[in-house]
Coordinates of C-alpha atoms in Angstrom, one line a residue:
X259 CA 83.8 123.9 94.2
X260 CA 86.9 124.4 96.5
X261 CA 84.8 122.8 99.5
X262 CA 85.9 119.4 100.9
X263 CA 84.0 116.2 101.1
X264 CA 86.0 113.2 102.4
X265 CA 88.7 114.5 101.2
X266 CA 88.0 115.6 97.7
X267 CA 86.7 118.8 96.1
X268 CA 82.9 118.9 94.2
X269 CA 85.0 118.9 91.3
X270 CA 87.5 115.9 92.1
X271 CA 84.3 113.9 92.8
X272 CA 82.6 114.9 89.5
X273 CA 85.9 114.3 87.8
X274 CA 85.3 110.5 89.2
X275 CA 81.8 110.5 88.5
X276 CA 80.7 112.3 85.7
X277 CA 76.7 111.7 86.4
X278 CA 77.3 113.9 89.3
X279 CA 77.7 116.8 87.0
X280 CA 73.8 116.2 86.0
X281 CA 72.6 115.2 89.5
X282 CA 73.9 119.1 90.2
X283 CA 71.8 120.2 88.1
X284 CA 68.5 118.1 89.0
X285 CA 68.6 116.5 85.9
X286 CA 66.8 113.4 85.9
X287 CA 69.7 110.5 86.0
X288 CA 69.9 106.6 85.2
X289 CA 72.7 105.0 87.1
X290 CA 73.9 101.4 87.0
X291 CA 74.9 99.6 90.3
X292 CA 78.4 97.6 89.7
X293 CA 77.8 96.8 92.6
X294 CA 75.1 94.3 92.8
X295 CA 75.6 90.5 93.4
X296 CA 73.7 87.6 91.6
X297 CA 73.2 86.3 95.2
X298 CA 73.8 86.9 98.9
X299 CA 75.9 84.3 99.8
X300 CA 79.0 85.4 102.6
X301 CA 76.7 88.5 104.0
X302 CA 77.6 89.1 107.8
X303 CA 74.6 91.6 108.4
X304 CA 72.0 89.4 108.0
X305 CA 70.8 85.5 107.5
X306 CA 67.9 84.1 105.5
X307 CA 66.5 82.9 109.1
X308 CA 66.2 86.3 110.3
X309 CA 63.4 86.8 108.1
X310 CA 62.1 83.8 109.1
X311 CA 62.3 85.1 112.6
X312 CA 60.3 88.6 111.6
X313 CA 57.7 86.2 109.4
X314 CA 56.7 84.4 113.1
X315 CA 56.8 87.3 114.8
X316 CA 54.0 88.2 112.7
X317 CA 52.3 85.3 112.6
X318 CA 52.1 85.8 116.6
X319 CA 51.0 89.2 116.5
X320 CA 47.9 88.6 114.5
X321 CA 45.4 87.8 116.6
X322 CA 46.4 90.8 118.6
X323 CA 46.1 93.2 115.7
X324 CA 43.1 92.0 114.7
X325 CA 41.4 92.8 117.9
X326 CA 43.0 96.1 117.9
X327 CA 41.9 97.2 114.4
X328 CA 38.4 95.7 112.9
X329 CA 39.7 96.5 109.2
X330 CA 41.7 93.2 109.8
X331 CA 39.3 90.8 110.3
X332 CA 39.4 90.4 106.7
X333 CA 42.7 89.2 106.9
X334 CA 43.1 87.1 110.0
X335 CA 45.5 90.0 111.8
X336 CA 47.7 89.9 108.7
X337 CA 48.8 93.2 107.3
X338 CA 49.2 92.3 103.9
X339 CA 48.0 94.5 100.3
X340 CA 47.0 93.1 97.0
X341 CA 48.8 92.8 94.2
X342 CA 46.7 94.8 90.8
X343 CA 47.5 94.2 87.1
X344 CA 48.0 97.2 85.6
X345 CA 46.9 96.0 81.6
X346 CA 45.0 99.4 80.8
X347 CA 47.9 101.8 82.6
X348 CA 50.8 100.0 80.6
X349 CA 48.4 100.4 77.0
X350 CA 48.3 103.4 77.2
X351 CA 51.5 104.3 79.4
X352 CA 54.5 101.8 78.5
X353 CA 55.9 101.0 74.9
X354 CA 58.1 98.8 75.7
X355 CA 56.6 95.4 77.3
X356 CA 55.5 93.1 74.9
X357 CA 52.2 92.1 75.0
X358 CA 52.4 89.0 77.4
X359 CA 54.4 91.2 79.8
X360 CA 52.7 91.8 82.8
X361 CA 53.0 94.8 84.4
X362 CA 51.8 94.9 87.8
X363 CA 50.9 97.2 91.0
X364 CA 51.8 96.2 94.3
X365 CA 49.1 98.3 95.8
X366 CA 51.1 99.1 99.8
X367 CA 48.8 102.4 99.4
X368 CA 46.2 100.2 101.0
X369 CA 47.9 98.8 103.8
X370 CA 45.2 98.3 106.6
X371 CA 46.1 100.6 109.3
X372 CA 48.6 103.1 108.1
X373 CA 48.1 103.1 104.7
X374 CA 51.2 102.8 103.5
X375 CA 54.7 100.6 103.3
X376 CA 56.0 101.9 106.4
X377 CA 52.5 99.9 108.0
X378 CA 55.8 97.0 107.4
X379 CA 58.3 98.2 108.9
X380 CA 57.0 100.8 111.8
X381 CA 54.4 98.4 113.0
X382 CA 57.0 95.6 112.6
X383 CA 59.1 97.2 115.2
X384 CA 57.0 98.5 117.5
X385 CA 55.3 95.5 118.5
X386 CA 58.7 93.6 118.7
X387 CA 59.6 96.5 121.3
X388 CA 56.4 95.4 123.1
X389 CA 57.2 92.1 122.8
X390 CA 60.8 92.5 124.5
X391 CA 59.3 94.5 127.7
X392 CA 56.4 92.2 127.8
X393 CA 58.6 89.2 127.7
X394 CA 61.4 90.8 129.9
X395 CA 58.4 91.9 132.8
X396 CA 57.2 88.6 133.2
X397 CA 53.9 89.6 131.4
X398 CA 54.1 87.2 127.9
X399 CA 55.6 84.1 127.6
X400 CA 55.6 83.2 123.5
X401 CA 53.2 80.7 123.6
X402 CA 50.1 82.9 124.7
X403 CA 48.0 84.3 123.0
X404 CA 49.5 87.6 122.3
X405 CA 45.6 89.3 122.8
X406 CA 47.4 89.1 126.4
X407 CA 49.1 92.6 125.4
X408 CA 46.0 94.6 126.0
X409 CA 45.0 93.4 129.4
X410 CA 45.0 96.3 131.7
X411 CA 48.1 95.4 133.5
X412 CA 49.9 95.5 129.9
X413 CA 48.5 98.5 129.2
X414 CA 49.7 100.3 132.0
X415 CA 53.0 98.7 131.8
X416 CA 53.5 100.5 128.5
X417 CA 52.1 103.7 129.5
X418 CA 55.2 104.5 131.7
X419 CA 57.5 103.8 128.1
X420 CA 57.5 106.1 124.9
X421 CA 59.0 105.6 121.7
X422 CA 60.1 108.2 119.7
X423 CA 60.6 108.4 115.9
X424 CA 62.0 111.3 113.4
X425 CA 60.3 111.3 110.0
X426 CA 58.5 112.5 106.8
X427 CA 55.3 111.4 107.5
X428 CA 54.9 107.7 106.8
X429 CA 56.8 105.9 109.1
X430 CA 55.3 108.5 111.3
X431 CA 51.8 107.4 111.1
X432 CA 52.5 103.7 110.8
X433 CA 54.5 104.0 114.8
X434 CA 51.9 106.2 115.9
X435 CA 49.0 104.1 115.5
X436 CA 49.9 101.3 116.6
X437 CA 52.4 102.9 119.5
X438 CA 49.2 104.5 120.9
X439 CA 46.9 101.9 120.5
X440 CA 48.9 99.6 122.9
X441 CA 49.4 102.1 125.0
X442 CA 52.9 103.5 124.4
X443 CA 53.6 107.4 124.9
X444 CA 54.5 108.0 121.1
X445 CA 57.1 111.4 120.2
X446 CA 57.3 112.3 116.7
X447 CA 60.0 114.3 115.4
X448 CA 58.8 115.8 112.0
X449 CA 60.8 117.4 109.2
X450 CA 59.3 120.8 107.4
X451 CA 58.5 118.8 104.5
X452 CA 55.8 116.8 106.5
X453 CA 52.5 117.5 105.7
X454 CA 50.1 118.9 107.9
X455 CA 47.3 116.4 107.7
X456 CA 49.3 113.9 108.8
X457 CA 50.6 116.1 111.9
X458 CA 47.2 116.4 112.5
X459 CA 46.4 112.4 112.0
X460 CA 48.9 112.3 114.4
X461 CA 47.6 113.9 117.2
X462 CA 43.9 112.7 116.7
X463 CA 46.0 109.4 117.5
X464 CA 47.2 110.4 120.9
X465 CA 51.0 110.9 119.7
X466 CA 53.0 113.9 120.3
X467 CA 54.2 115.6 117.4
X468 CA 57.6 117.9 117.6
X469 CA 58.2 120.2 114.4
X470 CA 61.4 121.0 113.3
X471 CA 62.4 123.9 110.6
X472 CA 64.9 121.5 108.7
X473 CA 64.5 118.5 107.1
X474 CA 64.9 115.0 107.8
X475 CA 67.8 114.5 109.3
X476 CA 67.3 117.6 111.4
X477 CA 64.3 115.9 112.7
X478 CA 65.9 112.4 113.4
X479 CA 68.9 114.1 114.7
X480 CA 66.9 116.0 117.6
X481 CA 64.5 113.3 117.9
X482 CA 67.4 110.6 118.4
X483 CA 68.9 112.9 121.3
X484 CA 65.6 113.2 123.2
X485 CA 64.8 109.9 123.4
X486 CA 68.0 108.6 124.5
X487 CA 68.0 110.8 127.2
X488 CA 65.2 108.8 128.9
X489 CA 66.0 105.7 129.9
X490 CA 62.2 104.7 129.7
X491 CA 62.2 105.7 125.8
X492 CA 63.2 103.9 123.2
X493 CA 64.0 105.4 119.6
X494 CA 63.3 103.6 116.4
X495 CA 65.8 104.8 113.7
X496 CA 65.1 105.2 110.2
X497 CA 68.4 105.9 109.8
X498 CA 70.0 102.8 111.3
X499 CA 67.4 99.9 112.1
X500 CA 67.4 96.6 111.5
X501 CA 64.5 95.7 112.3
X502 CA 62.6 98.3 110.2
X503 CA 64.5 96.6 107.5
X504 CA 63.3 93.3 108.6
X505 CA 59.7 94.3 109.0
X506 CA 59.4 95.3 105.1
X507 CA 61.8 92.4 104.2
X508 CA 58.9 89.7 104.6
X509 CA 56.6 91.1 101.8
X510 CA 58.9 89.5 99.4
X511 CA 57.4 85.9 100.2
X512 CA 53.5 87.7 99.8
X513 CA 54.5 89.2 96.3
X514 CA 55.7 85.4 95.4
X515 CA 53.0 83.9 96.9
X516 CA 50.5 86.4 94.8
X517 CA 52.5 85.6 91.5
X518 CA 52.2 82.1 92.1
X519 CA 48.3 82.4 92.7
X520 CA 48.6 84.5 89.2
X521 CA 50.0 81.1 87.4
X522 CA 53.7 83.9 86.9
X523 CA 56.7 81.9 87.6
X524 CA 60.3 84.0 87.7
X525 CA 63.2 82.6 85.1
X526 CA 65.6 83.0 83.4
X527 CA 63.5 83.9 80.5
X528 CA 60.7 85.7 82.5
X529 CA 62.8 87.8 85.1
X530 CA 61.4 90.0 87.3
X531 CA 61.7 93.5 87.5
X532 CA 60.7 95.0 90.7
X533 CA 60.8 99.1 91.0
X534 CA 60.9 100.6 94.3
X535 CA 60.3 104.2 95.8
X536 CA 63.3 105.1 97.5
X537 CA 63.4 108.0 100.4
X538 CA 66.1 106.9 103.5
X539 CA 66.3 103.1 101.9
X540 CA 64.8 101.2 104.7
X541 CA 61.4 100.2 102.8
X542 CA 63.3 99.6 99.8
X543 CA 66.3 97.9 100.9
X544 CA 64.7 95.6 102.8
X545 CA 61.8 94.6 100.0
X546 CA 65.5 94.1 97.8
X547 CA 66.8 92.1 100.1
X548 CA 63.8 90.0 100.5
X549 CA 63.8 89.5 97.2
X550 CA 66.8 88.4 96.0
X551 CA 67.1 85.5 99.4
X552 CA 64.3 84.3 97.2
X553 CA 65.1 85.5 93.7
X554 CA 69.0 85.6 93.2
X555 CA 70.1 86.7 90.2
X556 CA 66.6 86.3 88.3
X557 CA 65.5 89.6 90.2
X558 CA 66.6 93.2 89.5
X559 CA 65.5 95.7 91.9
X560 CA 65.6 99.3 90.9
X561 CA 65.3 102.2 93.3
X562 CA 63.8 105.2 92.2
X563 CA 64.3 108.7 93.9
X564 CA 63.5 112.3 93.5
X565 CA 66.0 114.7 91.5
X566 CA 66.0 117.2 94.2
X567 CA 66.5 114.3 97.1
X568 CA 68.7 111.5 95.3
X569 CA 70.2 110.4 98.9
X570 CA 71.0 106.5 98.1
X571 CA 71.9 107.2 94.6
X572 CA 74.8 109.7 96.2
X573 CA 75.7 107.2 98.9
X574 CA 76.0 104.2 96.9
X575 CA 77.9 106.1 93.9
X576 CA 80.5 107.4 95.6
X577 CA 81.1 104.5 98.1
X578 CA 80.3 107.1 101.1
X579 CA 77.2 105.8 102.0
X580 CA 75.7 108.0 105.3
X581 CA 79.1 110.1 105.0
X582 CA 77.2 112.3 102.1
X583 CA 74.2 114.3 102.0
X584 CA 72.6 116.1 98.8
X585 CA 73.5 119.5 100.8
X586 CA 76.9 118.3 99.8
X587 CA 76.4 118.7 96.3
X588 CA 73.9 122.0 96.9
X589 CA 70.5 120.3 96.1
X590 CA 68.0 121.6 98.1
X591 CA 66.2 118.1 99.0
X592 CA 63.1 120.2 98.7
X593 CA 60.0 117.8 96.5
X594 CA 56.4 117.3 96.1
X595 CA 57.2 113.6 97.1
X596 CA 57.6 114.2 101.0
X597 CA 58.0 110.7 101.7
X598 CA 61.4 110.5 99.6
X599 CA 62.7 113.9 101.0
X600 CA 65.7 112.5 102.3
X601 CA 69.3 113.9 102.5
X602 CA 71.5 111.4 103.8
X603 CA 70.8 107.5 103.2
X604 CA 70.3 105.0 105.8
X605 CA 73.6 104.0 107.5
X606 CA 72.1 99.9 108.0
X607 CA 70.3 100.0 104.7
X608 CA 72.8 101.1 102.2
X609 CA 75.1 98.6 103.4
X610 CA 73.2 96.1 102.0
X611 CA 71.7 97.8 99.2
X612 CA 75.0 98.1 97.7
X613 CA 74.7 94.4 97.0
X614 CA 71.6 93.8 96.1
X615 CA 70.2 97.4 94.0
X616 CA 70.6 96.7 89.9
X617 CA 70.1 100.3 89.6
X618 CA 68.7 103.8 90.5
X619 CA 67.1 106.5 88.8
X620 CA 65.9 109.7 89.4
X621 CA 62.4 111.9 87.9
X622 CA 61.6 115.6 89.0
X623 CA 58.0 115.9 90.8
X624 CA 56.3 117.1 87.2
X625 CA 56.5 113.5 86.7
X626 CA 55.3 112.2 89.5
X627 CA 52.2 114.0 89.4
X628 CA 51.7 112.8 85.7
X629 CA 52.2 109.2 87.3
X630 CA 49.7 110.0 89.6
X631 CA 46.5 111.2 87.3
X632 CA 47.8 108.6 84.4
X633 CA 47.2 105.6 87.0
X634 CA 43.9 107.2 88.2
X635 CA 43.2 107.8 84.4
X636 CA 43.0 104.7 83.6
X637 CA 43.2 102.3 86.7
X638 CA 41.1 104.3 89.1
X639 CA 43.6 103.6 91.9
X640 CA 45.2 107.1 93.8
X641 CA 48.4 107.4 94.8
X642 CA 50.5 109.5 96.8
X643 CA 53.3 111.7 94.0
X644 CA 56.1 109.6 96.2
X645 CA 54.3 106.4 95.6
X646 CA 54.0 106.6 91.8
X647 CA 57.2 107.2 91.1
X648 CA 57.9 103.2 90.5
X649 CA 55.1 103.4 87.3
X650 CA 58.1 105.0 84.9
X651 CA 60.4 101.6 85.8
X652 CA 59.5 99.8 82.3
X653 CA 60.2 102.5 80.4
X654 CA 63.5 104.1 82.3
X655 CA 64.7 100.2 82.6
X656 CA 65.6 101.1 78.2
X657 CA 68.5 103.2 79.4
X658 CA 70.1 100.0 81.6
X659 CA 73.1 98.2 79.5
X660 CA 72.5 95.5 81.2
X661 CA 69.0 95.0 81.7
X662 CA 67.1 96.7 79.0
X663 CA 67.3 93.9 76.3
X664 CA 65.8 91.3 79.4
X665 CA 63.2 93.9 80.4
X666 CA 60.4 93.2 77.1
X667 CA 59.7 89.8 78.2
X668 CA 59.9 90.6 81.9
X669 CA 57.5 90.4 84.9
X670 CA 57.7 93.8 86.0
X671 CA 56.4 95.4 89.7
X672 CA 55.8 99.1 90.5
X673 CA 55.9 99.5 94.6
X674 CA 53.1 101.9 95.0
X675 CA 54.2 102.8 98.6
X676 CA 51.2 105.5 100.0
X677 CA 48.0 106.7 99.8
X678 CA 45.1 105.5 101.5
X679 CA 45.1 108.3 104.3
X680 CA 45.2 111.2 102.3
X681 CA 42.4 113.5 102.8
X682 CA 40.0 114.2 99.6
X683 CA 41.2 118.1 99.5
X684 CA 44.9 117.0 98.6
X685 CA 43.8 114.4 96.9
X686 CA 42.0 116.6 94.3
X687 CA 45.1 119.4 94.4
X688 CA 47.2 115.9 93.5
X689 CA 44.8 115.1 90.4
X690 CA 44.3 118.4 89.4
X691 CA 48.2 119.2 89.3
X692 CA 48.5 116.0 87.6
X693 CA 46.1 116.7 85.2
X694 CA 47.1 120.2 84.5
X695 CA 50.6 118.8 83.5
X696 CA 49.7 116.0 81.3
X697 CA 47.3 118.1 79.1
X698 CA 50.3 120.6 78.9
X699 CA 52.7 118.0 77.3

């Protein structure tokens, strides 16, 4: 209790923030954000037209990615994921919307290609790597077509790059597929968290995979310092990226477009209420920040994040931001909900976050694995335990001051963030564990 972080012992800092004492003690939490602005008006990080910018990059991407992976013909190259009404899960599930209250999926577990909301961001940067060397080498101007990319002399171009990457899993998969496919050498730093069919997935893919004992930031740590010390490589930061951020920041303008085809408008009297899986804060942040350059005030974003790994929550509480990990405060960062086992928040993504989060909350992985066989239950749709942890927002949103008396005649929006890669085996431990749990209740 005697040890020092920035200055202050455990117990000066509970003293100031008396939630801590709880968060010790991997209790679930609901914290408020006083934080978070109505708009985004005076914000020197980023502009509304840099997410313009990453919305053409994609647009010139597509017909590349849709000759480099067949499951996006459907789509025209576009790497989008639909948006599910969830009226049988929130019958049974949710007491609190009124009837007229939808409550919706967004359903990034069935991202084409990676399967999951890092397909956004990883993908997103990697090809704008490609983009710069192709443009800097004299091989792509931006008005071809960018199937350019995969002509031979491209392809061998990239083969004497790599790109290297430390993560969970996700982000992982999403920078390894599409690294390899255009012909990147791909090195991916992975926590002991990670699971092993995606280390394996991995290497079926071509990439590299390094395994580290620690967690996360072990694994971005080394990974960081061996691929700066090529000057061929180039490292794509979790930690500190914005153009990860970017990446997931324009499937704010695909939810609105899929509410709009839906005939649901956002107001003052219908706000919307989006809920977001929250590991290092990229994905997140960047979804929030795309959201409220469309939404302002009449969106609330809330994160949620694992008892055992509540990295953002720490960082944005105590003002420290990447100066704090959950070692700090002894918790062990150890959860069923891999992709969320983070220790120390995004340095880029927090910054922003602070602004534009309503609030975070925290559930222990017995509830995520309810969330998981409750959704199958009655929905029929599987999810990753990190990627159900948005289906509790409508009924945690009662313990918000603030929010709860808005929330009955809200539009509300659980981020399912992962899933669509998982192999049958876990699949049925997931279910079963799930199952197990809800029949114990």
């Amino acid at each position: 209790m005697n040890r020092q972080i920035a200055g202050k012992t455990i117990n000066d800092w509970i003293q100031q923030f008396p939630l801590l004492e709880q968060i010790k003690q991997y209790q679930p939490v609901y914290w408020e954000n006083p934080g978070v602005r109505e708009d985004l008006l005076g914000m020197e990080k980023l502009k509304a037209d840099d997410i313009t910018d990453a919305a053409e990059r994609w647009k010139r991407f597509a017909s590349l990615l849709k000759e480099l992976f067949p499951t996006l013909q459907d789509t025209e190259g576009k790497v989008v994921s639909p948006l599910r009404r969830l009226d049988r899960y929130k019958e049974a599930c949710s007491n609190v919307l009124k009837e007229d209250s939808p409550f919706y999926l967004k359903c990034d577990n069935q991202l084409p290609v990676a399967g999951s909301i890092k397909a956004r961001g990883g993908m997103y940067e990697v090809l704008k790597h490609a983009e710069s060397l192709a443009l800097k080498e004299g091989l792509l101007k931006q008005s071809d077509d960018y199937r350019a990319l995969t002509s031979p002399a491209c392809r061998q171009f990239f083969s004497r790059h790599s790109i290297g990457v430390g993560s969970t899993g996700n982000l992982a998969l999403s920078i390894g597929i599409v690294g390899t496919a255009l012909g990147f050498e791909v090195h991916v730093h992975m926590s002991s968290d990670a699971k092993q069919w995606k280390k394996d997935l991995l290497r079926k893919h071509g990439a590299q995979v390094h395994e580290y004992k620690g967690d996360f930031s072990e694994a971005i740590t080394k990974g960081r310092q061996q691929t700066e010390a090529d000057p061929a490589a180039y490292f794509i930061d979790d930690e500190d990226s914005k153009d990860l951020f970017l990446g997931y920041s324009v499937a704010a303008a695909e939810l609105k477009q899929q509410l709009d085809a839906e005939n649901v408008f956002i107001s003052e009297q219908n706000p919307l209420f989006v809920y977001l899986p929250c590991g290092v804060g990229g994905a997140p942040g960047g979804i929030a920040y795309g959201l409220k350059q469309l939404f302002g005030g009449l969106v609330h974003c809330v994160f949620v994040e694992p008892t055992h790994a509540p990295a953002v929550l720490l960082g944005l509480m105590t003002g420290l931001h990447e100066g704090i990990s959950v070692q700090d405060f002894d918790l062990d960062n150890r959860t069923a909900a891999d992709g969320l086992a983070v220790g120390r928040p995004s340095r880029f993504a927090s910054s922003v976050s602070q602004h534009t989060v309503s609030s975070i909350y925290t559930e222990n992985d017995d509830i995520f694995y309810q969330l998981t066989y409750e959704l199958w239950n009655q929905e029929g749709i599987f999810l990753e335990p990190s990627a159900a942890a948005g289906l509790s927002g409508p009924n945690r949103i009662q313990e918000d001051s603030r929010l709860s008396h808005k929330a009955p005649d809200g539009v509300h929006v659980a981020w399912a963030t992962g899933g669509a890669l998982v192999p049958d085996s876990e699949r049925e431990m997931i279910y079963q564990k799930g199952k197990q749990l809800a029949e114990s209740k």
